[in-house]
PDB file of C-alpha atoms in Angstrom:
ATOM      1  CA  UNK A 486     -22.823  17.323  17.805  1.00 45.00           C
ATOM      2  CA  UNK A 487     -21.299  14.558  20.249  1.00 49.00           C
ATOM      3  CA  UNK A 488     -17.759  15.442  21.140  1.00 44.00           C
ATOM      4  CA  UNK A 489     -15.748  12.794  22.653  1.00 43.00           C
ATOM      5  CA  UNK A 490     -14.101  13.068  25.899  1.00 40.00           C
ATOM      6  CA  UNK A 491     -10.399  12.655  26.188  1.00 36.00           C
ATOM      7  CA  UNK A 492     -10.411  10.030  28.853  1.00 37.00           C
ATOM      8  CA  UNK A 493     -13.906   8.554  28.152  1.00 40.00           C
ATOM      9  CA  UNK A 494     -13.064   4.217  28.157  1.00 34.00           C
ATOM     10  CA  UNK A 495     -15.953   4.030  25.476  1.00 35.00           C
ATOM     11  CA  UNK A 496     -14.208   6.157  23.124  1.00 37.00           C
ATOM     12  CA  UNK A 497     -10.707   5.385  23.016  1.00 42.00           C
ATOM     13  CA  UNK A 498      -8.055   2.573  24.321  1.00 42.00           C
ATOM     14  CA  UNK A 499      -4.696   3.226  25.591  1.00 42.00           C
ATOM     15  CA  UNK A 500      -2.231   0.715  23.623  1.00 44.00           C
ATOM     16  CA  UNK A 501      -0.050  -0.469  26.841  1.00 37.00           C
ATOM     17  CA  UNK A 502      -0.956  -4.041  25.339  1.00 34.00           C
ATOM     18  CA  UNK A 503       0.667  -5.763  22.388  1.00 49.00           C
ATOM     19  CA  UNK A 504      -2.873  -5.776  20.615  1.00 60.00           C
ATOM     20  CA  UNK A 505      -6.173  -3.302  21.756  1.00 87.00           C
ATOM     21  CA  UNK A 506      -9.175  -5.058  23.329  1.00 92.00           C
ATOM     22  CA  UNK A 507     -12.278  -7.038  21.178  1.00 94.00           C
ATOM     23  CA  UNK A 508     -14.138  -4.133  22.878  1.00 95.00           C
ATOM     24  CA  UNK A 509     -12.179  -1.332  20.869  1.00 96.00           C
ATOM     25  CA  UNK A 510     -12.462  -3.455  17.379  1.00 96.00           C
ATOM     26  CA  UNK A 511     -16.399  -4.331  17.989  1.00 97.00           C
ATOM     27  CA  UNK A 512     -16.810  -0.334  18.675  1.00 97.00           C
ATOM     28  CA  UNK A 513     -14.757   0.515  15.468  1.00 98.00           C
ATOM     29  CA  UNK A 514     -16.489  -1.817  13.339  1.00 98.00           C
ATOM     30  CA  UNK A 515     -19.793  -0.612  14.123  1.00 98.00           C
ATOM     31  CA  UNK A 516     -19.229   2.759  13.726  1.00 98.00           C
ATOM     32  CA  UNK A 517     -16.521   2.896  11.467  1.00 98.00           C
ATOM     33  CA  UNK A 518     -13.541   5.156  13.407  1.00 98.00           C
ATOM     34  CA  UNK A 519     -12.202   5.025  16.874  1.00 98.00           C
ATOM     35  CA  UNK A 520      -9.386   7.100  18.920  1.00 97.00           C
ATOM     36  CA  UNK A 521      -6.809   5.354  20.429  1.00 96.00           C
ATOM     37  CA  UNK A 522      -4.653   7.397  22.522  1.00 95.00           C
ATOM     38  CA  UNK A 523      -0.991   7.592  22.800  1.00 95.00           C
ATOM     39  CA  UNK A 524       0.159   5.820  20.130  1.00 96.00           C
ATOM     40  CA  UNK A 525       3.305   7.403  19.563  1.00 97.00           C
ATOM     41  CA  UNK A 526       5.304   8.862  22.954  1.00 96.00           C
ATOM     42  CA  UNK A 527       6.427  12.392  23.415  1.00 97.00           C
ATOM     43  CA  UNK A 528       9.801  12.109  22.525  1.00 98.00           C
ATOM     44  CA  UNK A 529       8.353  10.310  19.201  1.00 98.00           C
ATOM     45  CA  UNK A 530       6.020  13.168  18.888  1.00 98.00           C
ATOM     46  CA  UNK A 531       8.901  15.788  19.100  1.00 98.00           C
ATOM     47  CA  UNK A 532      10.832  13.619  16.381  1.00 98.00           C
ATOM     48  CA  UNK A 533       8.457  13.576  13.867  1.00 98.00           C
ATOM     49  CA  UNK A 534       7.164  16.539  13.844  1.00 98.00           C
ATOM     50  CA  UNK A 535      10.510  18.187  13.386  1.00 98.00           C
ATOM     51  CA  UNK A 536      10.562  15.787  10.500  1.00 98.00           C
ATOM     52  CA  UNK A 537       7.520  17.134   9.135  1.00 97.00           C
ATOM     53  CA  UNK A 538       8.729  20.897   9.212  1.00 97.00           C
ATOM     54  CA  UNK A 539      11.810  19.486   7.725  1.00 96.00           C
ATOM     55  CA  UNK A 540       9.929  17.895   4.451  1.00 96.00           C
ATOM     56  CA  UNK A 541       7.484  21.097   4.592  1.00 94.00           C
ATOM     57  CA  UNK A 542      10.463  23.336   4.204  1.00 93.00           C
ATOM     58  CA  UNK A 543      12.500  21.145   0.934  1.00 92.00           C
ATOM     59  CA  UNK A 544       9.828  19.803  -0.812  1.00 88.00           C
ATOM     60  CA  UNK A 545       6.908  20.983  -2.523  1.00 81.00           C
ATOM     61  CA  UNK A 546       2.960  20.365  -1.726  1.00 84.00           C
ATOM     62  CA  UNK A 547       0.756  18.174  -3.733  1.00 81.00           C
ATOM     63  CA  UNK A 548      -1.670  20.846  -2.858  1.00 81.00           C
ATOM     64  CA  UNK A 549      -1.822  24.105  -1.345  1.00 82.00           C
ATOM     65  CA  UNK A 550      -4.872  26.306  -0.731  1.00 82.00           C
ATOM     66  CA  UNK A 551      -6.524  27.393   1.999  1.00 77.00           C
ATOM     67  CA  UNK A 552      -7.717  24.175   3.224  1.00 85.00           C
ATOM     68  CA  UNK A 553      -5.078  21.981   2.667  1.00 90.00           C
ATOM     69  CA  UNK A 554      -1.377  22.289   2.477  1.00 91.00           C
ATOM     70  CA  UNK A 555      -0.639  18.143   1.644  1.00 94.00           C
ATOM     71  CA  UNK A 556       2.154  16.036   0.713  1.00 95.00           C
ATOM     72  CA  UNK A 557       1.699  12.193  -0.768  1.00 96.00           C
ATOM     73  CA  UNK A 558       3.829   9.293  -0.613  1.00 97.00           C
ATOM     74  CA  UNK A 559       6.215  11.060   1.726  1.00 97.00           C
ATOM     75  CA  UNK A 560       7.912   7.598   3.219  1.00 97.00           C
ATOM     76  CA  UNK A 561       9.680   7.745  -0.476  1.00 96.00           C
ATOM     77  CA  UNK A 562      10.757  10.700   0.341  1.00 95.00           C
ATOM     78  CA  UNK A 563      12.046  11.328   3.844  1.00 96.00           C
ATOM     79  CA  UNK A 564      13.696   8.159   6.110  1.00 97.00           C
ATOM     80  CA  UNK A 565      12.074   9.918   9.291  1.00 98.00           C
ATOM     81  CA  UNK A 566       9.095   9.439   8.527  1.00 98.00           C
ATOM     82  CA  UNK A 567       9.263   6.318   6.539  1.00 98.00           C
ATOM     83  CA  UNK A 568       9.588   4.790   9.768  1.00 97.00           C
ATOM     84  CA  UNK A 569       6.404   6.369  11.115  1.00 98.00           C
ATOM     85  CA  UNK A 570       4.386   5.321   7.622  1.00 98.00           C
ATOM     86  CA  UNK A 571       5.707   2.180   8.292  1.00 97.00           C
ATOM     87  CA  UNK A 572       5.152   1.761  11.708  1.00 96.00           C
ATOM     88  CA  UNK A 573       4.440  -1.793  13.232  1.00 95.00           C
ATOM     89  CA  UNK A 574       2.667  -0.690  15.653  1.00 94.00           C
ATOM     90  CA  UNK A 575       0.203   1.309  13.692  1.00 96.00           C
ATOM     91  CA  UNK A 576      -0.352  -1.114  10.969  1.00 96.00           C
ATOM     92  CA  UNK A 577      -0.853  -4.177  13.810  1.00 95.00           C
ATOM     93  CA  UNK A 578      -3.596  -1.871  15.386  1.00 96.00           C
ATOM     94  CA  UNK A 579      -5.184  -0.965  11.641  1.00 97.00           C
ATOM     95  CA  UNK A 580      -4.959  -4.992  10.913  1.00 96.00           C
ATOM     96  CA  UNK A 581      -6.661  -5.958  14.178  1.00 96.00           C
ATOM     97  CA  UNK A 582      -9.227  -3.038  12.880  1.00 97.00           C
ATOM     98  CA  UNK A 583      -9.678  -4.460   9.797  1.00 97.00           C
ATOM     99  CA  UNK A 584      -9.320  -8.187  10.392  1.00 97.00           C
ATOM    100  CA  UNK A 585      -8.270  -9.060   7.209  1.00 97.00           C
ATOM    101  CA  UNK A 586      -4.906  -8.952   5.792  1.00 97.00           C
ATOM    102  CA  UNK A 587      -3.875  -5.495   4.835  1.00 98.00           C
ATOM    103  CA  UNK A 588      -0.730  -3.751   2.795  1.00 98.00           C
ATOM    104  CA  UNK A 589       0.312   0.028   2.828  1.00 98.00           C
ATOM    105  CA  UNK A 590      -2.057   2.311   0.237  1.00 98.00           C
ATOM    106  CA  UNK A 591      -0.194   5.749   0.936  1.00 98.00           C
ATOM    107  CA  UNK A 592       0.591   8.336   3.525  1.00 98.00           C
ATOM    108  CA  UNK A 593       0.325  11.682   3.405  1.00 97.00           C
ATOM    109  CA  UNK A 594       1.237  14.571   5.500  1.00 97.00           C
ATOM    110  CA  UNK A 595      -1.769  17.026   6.091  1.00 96.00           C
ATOM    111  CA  UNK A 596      -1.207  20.392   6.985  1.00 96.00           C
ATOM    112  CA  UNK A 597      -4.227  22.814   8.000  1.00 95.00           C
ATOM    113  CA  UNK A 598      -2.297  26.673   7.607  1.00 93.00           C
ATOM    114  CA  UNK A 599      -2.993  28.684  10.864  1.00 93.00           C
ATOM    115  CA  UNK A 600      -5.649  31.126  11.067  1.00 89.00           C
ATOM    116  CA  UNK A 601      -9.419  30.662   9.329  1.00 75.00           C
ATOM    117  CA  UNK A 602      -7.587  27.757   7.032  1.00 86.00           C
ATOM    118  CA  UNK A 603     -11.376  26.497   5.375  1.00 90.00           C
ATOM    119  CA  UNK A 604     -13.042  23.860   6.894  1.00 92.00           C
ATOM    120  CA  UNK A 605     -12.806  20.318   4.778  1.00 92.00           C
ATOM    121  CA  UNK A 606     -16.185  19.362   3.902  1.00 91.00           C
ATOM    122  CA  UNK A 607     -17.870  15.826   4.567  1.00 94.00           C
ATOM    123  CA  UNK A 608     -16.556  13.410   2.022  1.00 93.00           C
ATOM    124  CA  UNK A 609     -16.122   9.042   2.101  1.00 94.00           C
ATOM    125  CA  UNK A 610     -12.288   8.759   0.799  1.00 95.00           C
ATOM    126  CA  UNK A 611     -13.168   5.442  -0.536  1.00 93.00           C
ATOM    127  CA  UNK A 612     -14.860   6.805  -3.729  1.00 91.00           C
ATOM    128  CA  UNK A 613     -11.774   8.930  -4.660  1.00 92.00           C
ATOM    129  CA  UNK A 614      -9.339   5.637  -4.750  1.00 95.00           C
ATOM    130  CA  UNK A 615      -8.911   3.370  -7.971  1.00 96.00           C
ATOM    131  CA  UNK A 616      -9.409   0.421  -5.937  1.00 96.00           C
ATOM    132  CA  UNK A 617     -11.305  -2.987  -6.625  1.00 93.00           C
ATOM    133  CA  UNK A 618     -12.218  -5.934  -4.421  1.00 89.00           C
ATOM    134  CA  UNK A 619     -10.850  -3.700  -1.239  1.00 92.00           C
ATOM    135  CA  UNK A 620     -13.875  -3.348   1.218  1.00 95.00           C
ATOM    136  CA  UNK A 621     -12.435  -2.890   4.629  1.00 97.00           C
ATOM    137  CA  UNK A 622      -9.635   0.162   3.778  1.00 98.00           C
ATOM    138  CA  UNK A 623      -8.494   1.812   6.923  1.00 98.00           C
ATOM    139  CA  UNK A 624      -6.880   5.543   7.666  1.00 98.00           C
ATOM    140  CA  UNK A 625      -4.194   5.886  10.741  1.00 98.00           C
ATOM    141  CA  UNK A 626      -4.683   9.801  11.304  1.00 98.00           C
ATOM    142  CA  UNK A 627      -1.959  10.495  14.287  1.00 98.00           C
ATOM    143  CA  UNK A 628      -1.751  14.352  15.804  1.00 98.00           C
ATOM    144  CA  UNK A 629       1.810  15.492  15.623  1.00 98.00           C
ATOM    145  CA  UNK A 630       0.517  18.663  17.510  1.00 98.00           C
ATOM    146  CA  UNK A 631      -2.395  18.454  19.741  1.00 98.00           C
ATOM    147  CA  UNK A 632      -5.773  19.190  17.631  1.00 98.00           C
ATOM    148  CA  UNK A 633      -8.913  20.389  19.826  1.00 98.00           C
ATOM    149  CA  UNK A 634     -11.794  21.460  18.173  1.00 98.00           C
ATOM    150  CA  UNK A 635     -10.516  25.138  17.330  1.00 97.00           C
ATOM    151  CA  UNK A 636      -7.749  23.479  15.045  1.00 97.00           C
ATOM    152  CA  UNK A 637      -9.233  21.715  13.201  1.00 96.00           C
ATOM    153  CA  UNK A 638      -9.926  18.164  14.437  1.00 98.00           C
ATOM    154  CA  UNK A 639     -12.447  15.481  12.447  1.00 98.00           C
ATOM    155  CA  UNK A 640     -16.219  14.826  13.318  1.00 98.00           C
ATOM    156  CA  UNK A 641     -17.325  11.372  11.925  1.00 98.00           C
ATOM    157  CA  UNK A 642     -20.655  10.243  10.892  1.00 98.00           C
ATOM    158  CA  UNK A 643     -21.140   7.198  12.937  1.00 98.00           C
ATOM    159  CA  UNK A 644     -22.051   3.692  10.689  1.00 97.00           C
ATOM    160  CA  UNK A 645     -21.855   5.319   7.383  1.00 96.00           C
ATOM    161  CA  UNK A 646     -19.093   2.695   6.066  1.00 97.00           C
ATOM    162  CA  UNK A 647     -21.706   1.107   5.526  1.00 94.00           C
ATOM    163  CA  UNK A 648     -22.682   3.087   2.639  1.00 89.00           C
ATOM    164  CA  UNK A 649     -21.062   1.460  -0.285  1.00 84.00           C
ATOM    165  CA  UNK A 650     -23.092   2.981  -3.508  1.00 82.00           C
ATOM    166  CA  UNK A 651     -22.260   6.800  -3.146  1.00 77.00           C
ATOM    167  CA  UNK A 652     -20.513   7.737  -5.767  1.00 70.00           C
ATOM    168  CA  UNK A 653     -17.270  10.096  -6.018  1.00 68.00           C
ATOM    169  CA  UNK A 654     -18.397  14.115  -4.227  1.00 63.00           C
ATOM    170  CA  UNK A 655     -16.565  16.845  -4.067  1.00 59.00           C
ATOM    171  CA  UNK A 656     -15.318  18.425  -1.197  1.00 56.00           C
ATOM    172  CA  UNK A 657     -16.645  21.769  -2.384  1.00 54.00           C
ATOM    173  CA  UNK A 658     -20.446  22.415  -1.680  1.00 50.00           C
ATOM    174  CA  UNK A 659     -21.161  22.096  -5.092  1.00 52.00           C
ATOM    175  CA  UNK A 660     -22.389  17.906  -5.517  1.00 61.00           C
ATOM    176  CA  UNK A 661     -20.687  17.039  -2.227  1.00 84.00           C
ATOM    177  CA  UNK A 662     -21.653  14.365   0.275  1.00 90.00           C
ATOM    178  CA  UNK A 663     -24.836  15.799   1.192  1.00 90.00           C
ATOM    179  CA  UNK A 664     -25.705  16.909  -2.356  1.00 87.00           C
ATOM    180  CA  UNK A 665     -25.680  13.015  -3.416  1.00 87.00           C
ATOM    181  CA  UNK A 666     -26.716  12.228  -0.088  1.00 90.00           C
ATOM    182  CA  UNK A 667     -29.119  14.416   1.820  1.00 91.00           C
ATOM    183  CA  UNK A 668     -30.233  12.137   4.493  1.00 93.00           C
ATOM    184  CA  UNK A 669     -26.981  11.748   5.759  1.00 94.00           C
ATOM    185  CA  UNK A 670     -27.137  15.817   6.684  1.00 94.00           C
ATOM    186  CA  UNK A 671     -29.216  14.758   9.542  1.00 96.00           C
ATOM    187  CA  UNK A 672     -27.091  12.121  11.645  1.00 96.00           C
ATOM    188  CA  UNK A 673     -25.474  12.570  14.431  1.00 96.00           C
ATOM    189  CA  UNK A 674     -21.780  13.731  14.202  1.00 97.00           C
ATOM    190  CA  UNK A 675     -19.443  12.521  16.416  1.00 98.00           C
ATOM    191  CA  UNK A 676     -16.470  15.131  17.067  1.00 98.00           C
ATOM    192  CA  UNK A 677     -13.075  13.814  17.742  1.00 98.00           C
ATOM    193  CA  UNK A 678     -10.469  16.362  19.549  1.00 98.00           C
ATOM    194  CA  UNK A 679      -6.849  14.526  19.959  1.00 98.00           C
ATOM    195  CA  UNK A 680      -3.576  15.271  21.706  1.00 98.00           C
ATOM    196  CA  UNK A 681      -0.042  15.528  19.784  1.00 98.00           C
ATOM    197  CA  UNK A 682       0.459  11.687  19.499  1.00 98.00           C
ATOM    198  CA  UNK A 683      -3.202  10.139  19.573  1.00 98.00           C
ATOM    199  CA  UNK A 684      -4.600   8.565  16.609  1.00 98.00           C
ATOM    200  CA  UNK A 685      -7.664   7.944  14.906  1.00 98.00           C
ATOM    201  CA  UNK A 686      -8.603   4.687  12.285  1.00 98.00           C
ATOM    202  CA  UNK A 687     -11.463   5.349  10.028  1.00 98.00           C
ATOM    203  CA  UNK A 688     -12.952   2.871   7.394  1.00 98.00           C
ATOM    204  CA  UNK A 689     -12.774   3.805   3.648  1.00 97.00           C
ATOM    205  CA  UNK A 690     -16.358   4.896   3.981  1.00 96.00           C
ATOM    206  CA  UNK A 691     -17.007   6.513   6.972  1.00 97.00           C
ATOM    207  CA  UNK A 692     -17.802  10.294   6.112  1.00 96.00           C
ATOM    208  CA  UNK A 693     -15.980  12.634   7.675  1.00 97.00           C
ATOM    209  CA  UNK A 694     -14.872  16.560   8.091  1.00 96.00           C
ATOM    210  CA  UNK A 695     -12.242  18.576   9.153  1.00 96.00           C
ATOM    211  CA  UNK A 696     -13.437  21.758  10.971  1.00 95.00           C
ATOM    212  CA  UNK A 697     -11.301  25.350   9.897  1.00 95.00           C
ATOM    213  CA  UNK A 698      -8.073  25.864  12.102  1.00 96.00           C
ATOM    214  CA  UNK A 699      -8.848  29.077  13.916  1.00 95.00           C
ATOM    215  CA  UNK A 700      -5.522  29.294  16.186  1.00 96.00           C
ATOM    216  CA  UNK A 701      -2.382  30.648  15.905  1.00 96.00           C
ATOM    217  CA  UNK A 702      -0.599  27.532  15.171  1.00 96.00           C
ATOM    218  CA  UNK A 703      -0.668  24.731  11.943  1.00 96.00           C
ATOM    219  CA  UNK A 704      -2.540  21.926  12.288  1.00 97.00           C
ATOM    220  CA  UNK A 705      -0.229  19.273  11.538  1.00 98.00           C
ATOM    221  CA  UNK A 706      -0.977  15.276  10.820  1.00 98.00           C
ATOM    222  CA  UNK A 707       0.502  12.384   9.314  1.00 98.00           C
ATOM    223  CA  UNK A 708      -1.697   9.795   7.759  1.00 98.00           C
ATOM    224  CA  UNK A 709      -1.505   6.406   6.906  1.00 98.00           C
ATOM    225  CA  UNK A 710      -3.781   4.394   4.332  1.00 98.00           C
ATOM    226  CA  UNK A 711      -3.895   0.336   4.780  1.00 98.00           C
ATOM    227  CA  UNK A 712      -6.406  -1.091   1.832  1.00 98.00           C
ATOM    228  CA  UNK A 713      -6.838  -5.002   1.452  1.00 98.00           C
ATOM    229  CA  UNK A 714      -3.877  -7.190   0.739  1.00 98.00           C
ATOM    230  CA  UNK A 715      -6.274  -8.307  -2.624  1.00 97.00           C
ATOM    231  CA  UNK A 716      -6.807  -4.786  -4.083  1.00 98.00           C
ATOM    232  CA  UNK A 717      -6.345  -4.447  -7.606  1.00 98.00           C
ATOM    233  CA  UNK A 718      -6.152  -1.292  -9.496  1.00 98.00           C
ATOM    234  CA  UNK A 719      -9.195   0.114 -11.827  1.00 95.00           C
ATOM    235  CA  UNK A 720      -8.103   2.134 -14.017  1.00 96.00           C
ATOM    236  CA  UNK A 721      -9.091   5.252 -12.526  1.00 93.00           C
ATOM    237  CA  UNK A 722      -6.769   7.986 -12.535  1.00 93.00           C
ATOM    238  CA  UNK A 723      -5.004   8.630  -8.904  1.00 95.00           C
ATOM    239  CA  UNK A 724      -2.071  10.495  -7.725  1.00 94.00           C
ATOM    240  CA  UNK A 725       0.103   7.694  -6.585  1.00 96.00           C
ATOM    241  CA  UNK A 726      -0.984   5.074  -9.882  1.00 97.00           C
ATOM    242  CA  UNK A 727      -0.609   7.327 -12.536  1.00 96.00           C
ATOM    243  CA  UNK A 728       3.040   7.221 -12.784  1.00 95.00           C
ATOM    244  CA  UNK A 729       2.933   3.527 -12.799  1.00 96.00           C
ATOM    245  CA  UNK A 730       2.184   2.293 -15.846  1.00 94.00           C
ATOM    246  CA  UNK A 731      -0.884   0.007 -14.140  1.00 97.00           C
ATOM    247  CA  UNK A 732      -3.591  -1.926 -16.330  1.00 97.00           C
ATOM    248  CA  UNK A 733      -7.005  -2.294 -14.897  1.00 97.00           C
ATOM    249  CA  UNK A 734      -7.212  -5.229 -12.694  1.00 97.00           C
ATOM    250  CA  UNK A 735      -3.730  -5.935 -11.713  1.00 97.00           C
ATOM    251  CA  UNK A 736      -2.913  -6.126  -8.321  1.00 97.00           C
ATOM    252  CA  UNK A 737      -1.777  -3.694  -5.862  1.00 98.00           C
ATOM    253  CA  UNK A 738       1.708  -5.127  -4.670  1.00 97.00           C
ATOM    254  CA  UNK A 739       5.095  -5.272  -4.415  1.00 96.00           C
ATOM    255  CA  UNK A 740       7.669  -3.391  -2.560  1.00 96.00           C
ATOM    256  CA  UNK A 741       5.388   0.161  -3.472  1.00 97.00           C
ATOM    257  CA  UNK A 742       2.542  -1.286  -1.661  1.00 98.00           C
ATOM    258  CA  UNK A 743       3.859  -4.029   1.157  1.00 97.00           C
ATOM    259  CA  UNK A 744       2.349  -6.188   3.191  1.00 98.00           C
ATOM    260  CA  UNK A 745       1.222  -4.934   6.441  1.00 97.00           C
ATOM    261  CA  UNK A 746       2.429  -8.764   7.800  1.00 95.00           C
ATOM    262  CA  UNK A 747       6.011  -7.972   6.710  1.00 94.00           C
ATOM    263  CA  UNK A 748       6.299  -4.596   8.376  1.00 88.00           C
ATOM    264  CA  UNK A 749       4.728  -6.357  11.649  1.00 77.00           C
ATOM    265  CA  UNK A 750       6.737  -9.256  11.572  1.00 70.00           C
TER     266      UNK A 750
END
């Protein structure tokens, strides 16, 4: 298992630029996830995750088990970090990603509990979203504590985005990626430790794990999900569209979903 070096130029850009390099966005889009580093500052860092315990501490979890302690939609919910979900910054790098036009999907706040917290297995997110005509969905993961191996950080399975007819897995052994997809079992894996403020961007489809925190000390992230600006709804049952009152094949849109151009502009 490849682990990527902190300071290795092939692996991750610094963002001291208004935009990253063609370099960064050809790498992503071959293999489906890069690291850029230091995307928010320290004193950023500092703010948001005191945000985070805040929201952890008055509001209750989506889910809670041993590998996952998780909160959805939180920029509804807290106006700290509502300004990270809705950072420009971030959604200009997933954009430039992407390279096509892109609106806000959901956050979440992901919390791995300290201590043997279970490892989450290899799974594509893009088969758990009730999305049509949206083929080039993005996740911002940013570190709000650093995350080396021992906490829990993400291995990716380089090119796999490419993969667009495996159905929905569980993250459970039972019918999970490998189950549906055995071949896959045998690729490289590409392991991603980041520093409090460093993020990741992985496609929709890119299958990827979460190894068991085994320190002393939560694992906490903040992520960010861009889909297409055309991305219509499918009827499928989700989390976030299941209070809406959606019909299959409307559109995604509106002030619930915006425009990553108006955030950025």
């Amino acid at each position: 298992m490849g682990v990527i070096n902190h300071s290795g130029p092939r692996w991750a850009c610094g963002i001291d630029a208004e935009y990253i390099d063609q370099r960064t966005v050809d790498w992503y889009r071959e293999n489906g996830f890069v690291r850029i580093k230091g995307v928010l500052s320290p004193e950023d860092v500092e703010k948001y995750y005191g945000a985070a315990l805040e929201l952890m501490e008055q509001t209750a979890s989506y889910r809670k088990d041993a590998v996952l302690d998780q909160r959805v939609n939180v920029w509804r919910q807290q106006t700290i970090l509502r300004e990270l979900t809705l950072n420009p910054r971030v959604g200009a790098i997933a954009q430039r990603l992407a390279g096509v036009p892109l609106r806000l999907w959901h956050d979440q706040l992901l919390v791995k509990p300290a201590s043997e917290s279970a490892a989450t297995e290899f799974h594509q997110d893009q088969p758990y979203w009730p999305h049509g005509a949206s083929s080039s969905s993005l996740t911002a993961w940013i570190a709000l504590v650093d995350v080396p191996v021992e906490r829990g950080c993400m291995s990716f399975l380089p090119g796999t985005h490419s993969l667009t007819d495996v159905p929905r897995h569980e993250l459970e052994h039972e019918q999970g990626l490998f189950d549906l997809a055995p071949e896959l079992r045998w690729l490289p894996r590409v392991t991603v430790p980041l520093r409090a403020g460093d993020c990741t961007f992985h496609h929709g489809r890119t299958a990827h794990y979460a190894g068991p925190n085994r320190t002393n000390e939560q694992r906490i992230a903040h992520a960010v999900i861009y889909i297409d600006a055309n991305t219509t709804y499918t009827g499928a049952r989700h989390v976030v569209t299941n209070p809406l009152r959606l019909t299959s094949g409307q559109a995604l849109e509106g002030e619930l979903f915006p425009l990553v151009a108006d955030l950025t502009a």
